[in-house]
PDB file of N, CA and C in Angstrom:
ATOM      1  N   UNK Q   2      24.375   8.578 -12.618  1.00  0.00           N
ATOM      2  CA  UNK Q   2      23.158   7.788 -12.783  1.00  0.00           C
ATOM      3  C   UNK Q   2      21.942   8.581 -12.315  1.00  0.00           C
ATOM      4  N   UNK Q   3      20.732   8.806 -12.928  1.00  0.00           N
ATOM      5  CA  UNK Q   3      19.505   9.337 -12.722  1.00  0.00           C
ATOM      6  C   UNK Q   3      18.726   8.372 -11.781  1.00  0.00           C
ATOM      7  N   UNK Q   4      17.972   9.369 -11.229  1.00  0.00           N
ATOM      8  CA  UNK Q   4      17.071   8.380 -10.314  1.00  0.00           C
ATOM      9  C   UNK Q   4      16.127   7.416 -10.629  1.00  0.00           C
ATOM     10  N   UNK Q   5      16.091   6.403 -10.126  1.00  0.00           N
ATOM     11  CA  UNK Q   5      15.440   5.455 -10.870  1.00  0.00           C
ATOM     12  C   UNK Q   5      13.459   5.674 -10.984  1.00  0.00           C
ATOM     13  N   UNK Q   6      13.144   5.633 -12.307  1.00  0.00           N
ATOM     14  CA  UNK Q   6      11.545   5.766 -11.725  1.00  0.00           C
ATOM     15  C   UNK Q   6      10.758   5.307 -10.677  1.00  0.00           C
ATOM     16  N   UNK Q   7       9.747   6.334  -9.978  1.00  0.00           N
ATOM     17  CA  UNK Q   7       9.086   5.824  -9.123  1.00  0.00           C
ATOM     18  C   UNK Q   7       8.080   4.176  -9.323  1.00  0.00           C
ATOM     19  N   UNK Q   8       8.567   3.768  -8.823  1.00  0.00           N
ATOM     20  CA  UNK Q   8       7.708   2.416  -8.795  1.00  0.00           C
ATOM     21  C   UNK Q   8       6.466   2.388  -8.589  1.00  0.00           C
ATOM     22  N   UNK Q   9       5.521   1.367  -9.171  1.00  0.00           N
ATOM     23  CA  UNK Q   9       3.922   1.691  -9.285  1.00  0.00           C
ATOM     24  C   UNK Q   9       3.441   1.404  -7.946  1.00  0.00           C
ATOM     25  N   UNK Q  10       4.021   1.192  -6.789  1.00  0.00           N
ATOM     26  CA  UNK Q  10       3.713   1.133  -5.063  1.00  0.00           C
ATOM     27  C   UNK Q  10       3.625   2.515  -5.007  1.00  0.00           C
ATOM     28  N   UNK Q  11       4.445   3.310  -5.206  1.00  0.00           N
ATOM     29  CA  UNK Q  11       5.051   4.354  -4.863  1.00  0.00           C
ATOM     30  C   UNK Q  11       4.358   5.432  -5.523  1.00  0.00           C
ATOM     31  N   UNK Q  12       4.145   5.136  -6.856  1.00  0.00           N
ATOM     32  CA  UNK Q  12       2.786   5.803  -7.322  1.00  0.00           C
ATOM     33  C   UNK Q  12       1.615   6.413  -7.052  1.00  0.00           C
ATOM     34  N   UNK Q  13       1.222   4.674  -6.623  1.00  0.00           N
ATOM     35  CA  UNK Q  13      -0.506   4.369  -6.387  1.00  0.00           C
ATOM     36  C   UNK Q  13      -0.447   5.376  -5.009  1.00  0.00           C
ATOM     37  N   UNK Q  14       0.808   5.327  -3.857  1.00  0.00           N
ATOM     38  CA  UNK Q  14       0.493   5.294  -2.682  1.00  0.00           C
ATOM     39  C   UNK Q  14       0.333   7.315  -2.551  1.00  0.00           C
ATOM     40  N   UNK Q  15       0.805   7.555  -3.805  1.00  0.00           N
ATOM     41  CA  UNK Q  15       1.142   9.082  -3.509  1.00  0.00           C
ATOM     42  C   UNK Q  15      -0.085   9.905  -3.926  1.00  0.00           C
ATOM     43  N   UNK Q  16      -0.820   9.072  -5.517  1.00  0.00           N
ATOM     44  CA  UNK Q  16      -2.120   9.858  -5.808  1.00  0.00           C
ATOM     45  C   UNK Q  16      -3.331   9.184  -4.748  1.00  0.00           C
ATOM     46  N   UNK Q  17      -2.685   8.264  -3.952  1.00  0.00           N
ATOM     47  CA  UNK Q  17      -4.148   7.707  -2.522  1.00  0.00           C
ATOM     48  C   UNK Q  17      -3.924   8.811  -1.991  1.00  0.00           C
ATOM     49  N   UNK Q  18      -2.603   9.363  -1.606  1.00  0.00           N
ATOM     50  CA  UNK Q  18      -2.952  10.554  -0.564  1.00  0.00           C
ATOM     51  C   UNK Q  18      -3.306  11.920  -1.067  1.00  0.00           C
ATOM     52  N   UNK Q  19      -3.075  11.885  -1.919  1.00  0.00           N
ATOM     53  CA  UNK Q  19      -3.155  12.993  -2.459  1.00  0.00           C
ATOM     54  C   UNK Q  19      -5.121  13.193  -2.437  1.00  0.00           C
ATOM     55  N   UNK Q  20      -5.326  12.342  -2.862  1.00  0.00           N
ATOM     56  CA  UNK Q  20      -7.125  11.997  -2.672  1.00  0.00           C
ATOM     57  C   UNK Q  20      -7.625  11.879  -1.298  1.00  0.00           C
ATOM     58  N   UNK Q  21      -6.631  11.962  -0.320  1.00  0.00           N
ATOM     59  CA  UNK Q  21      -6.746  11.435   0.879  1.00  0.00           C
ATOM     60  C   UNK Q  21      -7.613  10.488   1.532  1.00  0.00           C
ATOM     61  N   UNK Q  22      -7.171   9.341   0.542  1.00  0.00           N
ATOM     62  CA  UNK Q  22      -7.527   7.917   0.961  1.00  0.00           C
ATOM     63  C   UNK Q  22      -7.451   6.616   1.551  1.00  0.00           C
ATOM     64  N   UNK Q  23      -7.619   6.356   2.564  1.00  0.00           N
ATOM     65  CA  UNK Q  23      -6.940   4.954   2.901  1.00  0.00           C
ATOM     66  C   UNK Q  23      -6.955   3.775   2.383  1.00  0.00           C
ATOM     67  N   UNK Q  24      -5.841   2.746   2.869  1.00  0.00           N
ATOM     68  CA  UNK Q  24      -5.554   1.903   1.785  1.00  0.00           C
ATOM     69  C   UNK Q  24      -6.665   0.865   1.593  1.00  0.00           C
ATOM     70  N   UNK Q  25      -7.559   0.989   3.014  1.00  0.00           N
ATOM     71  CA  UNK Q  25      -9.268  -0.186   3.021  1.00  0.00           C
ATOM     72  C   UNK Q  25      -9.438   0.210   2.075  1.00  0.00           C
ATOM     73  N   UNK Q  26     -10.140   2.136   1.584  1.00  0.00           N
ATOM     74  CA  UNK Q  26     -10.958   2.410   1.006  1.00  0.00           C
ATOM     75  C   UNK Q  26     -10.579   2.509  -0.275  1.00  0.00           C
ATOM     76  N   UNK Q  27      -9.369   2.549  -0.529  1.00  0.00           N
ATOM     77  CA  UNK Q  27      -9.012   2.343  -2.550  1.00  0.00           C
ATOM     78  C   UNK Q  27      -9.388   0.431  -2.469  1.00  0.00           C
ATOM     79  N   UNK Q  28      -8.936  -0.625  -1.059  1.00  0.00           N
ATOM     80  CA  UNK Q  28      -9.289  -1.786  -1.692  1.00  0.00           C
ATOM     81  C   UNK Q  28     -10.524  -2.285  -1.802  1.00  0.00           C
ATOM     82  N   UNK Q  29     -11.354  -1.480  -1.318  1.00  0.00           N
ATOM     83  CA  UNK Q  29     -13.109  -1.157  -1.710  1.00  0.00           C
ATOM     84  C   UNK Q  29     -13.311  -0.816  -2.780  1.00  0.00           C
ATOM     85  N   UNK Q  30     -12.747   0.185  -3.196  1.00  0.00           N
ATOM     86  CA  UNK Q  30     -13.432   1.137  -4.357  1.00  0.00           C
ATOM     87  C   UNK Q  30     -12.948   0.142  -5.866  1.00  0.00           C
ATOM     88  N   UNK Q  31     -11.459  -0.400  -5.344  1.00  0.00           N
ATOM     89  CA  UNK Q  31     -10.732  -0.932  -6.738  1.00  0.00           C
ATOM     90  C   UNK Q  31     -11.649  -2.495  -6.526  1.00  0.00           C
ATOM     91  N   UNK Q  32     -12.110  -3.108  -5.368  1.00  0.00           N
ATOM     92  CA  UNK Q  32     -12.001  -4.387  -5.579  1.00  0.00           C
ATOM     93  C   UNK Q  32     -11.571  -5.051  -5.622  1.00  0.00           C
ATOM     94  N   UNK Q  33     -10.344  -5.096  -4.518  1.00  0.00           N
ATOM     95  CA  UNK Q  33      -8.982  -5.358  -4.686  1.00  0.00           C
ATOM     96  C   UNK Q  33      -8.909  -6.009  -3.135  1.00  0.00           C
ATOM     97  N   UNK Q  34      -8.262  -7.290  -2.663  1.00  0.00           N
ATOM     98  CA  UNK Q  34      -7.929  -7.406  -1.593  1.00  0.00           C
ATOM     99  C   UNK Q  34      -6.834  -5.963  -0.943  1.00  0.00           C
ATOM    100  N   UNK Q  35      -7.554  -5.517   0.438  1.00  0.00           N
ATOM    101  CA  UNK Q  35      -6.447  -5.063   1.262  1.00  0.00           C
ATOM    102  C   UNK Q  35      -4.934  -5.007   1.094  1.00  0.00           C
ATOM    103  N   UNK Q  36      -4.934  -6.869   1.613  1.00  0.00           N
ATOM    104  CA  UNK Q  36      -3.111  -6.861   1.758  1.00  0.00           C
ATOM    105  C   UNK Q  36      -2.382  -6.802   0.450  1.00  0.00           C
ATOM    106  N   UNK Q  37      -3.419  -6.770  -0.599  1.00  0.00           N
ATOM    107  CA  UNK Q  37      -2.729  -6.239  -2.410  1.00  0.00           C
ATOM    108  C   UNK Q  37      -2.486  -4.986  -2.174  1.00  0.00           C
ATOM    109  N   UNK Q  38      -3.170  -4.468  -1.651  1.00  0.00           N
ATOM    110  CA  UNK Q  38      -2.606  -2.965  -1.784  1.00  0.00           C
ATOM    111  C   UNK Q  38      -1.451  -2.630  -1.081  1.00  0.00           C
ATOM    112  N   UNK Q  39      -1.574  -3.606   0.450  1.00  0.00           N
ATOM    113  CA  UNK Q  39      -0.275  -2.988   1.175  1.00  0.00           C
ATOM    114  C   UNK Q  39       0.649  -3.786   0.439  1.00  0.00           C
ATOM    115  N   UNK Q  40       0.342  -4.509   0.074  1.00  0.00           N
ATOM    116  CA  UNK Q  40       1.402  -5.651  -0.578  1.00  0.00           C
ATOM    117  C   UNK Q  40       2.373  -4.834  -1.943  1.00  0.00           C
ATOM    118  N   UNK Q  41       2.011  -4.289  -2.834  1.00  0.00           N
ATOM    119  CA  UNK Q  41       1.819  -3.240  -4.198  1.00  0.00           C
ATOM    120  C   UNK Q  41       2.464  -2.242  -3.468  1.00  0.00           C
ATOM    121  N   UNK Q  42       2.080  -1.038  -2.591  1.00  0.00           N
ATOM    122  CA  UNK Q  42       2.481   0.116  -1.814  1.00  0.00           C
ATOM    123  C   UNK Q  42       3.805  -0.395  -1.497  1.00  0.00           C
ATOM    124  N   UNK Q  43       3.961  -1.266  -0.476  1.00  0.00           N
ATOM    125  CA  UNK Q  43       5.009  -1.239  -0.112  1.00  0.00           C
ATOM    126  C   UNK Q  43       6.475  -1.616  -0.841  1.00  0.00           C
ATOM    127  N   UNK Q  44       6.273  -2.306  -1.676  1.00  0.00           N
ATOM    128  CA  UNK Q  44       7.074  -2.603  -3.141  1.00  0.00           C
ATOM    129  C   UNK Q  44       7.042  -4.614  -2.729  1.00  0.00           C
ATOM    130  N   UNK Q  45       6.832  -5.294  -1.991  1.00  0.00           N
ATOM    131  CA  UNK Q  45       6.405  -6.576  -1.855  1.00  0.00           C
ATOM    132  C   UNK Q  45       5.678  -7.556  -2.941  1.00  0.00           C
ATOM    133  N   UNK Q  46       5.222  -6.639  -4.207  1.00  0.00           N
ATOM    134  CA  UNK Q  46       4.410  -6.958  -5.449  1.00  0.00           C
ATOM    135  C   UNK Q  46       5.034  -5.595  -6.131  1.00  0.00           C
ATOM    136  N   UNK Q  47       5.801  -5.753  -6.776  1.00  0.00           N
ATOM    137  CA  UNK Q  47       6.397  -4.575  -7.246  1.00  0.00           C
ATOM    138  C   UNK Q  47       5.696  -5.013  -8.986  1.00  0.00           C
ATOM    139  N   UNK Q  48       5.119  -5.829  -9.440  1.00  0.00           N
ATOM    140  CA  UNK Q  48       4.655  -6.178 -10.401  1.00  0.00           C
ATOM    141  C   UNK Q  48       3.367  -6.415 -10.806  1.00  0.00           C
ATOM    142  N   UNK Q  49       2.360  -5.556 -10.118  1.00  0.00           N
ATOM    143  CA  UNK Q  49       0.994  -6.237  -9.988  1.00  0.00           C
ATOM    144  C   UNK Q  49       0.457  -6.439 -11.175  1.00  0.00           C
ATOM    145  N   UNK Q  50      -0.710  -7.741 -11.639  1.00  0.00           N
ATOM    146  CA  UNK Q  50      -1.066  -7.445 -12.658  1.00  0.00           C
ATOM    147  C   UNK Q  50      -1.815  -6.423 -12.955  1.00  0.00           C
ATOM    148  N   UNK Q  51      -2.147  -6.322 -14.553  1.00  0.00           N
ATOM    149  CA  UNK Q  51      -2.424  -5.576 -15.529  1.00  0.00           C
ATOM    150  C   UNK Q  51      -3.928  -5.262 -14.589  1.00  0.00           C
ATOM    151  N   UNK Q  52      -4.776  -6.284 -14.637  1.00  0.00           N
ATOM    152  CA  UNK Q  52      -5.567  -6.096 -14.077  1.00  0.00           C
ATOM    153  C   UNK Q  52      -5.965  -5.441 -13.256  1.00  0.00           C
ATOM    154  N   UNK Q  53      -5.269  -5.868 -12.023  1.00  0.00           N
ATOM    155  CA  UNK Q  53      -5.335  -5.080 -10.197  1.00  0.00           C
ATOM    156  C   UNK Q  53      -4.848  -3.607 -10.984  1.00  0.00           C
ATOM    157  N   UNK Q  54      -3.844  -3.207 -11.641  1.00  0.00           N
ATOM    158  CA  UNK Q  54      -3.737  -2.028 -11.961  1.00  0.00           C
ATOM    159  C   UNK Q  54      -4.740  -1.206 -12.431  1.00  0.00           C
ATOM    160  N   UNK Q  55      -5.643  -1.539 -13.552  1.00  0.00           N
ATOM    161  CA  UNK Q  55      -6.555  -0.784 -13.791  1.00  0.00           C
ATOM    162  C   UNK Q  55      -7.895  -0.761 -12.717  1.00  0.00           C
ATOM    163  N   UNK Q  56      -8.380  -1.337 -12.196  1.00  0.00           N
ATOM    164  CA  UNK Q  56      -8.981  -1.461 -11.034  1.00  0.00           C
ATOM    165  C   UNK Q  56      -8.916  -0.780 -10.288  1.00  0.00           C
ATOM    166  N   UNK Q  57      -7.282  -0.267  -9.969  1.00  0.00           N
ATOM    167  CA  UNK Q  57      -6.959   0.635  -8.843  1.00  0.00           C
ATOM    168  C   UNK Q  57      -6.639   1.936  -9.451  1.00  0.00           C
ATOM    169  N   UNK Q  58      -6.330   1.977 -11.043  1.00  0.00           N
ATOM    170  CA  UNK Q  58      -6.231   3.152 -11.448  1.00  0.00           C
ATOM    171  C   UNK Q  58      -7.860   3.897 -11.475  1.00  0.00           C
ATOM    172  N   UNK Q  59      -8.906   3.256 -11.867  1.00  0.00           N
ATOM    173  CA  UNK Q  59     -10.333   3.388 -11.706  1.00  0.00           C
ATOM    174  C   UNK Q  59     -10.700   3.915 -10.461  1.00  0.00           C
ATOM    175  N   UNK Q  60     -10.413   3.466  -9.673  1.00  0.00           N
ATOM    176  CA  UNK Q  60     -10.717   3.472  -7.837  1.00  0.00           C
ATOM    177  C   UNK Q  60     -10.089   5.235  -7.792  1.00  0.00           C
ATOM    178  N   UNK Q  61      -8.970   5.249  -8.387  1.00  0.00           N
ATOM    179  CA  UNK Q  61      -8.212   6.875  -7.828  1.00  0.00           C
ATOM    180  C   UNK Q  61      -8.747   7.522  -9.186  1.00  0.00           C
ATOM    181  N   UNK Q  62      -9.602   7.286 -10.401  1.00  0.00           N
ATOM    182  CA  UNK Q  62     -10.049   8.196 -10.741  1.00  0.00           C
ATOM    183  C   UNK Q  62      -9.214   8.935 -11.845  1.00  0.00           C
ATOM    184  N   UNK Q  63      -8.344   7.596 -12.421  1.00  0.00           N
ATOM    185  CA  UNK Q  63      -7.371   8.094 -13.532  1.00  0.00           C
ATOM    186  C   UNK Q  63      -7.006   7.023 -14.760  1.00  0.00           C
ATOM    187  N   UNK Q  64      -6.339   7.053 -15.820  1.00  0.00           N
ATOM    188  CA  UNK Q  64      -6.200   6.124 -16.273  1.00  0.00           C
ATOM    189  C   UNK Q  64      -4.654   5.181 -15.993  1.00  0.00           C
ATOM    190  N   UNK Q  65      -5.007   4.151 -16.671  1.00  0.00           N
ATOM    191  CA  UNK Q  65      -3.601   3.148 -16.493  1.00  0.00           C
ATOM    192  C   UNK Q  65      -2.549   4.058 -17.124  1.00  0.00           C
ATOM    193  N   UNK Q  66      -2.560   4.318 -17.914  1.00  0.00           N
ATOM    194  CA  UNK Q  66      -1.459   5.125 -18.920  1.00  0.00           C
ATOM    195  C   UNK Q  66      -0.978   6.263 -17.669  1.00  0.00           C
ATOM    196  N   UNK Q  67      -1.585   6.837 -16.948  1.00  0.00           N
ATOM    197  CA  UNK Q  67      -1.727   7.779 -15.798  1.00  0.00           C
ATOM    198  C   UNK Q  67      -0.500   7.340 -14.698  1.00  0.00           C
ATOM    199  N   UNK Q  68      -1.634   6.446 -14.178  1.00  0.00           N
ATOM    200  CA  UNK Q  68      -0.679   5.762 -13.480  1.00  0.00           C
ATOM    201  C   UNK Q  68       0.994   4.964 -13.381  1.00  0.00           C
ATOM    202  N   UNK Q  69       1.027   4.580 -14.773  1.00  0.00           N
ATOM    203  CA  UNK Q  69       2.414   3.937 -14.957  1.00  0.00           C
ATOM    204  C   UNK Q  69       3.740   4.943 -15.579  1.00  0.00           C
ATOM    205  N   UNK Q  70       2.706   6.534 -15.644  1.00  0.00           N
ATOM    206  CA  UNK Q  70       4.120   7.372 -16.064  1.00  0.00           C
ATOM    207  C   UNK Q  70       5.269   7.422 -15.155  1.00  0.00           C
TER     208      UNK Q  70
END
C-alpha cells in the first residue's frame, strides 16, 4: 500500500512554514478564524470548505488547485 496523500492540514501547515508564518497571521491574512486554522492543521476539520480553502490558499500566495495537489 502507498502512502496515503498528504491531507490539506498537513499541506496548508507545511507551505505556512515554509513562508514562515504563524497560524494568527495566515488567520489574518486568509480571514479566517484562528481555531479554523488550528482546527484544519491539525486534521480536526480534515474537510474545510471550498471557501476557507481558497482564502487560505490566497493568504499563502498560491492557488486552490496548488494547494489540494
Amino acid at each position: 500500500m502507498s502512502k496515503e496523500k498528504a491531507t490539506i492540514g498537513e499541506t496548508i501547515k507545511k507551505y505556512r512554514l515554509q513562508k514562515e508564518m504563524s497560524q494568527d497571521r495566515l488567520s489574518k491574512l486568509a480571514d479566517v478564524a484562528f481555531h479554523t486554522i488550528v482546527k484544519i492543521e491539525s486534521g480536526d476539520t480534515p474537510n474545510p470548505t471550498i471557501d476557507t480553502v481558497k482564502k487560505i490558499a490566497a493568504a499563502l500566495g498560491m492557488g486552490v488547485d496548488e494547494l489540494l495537489k
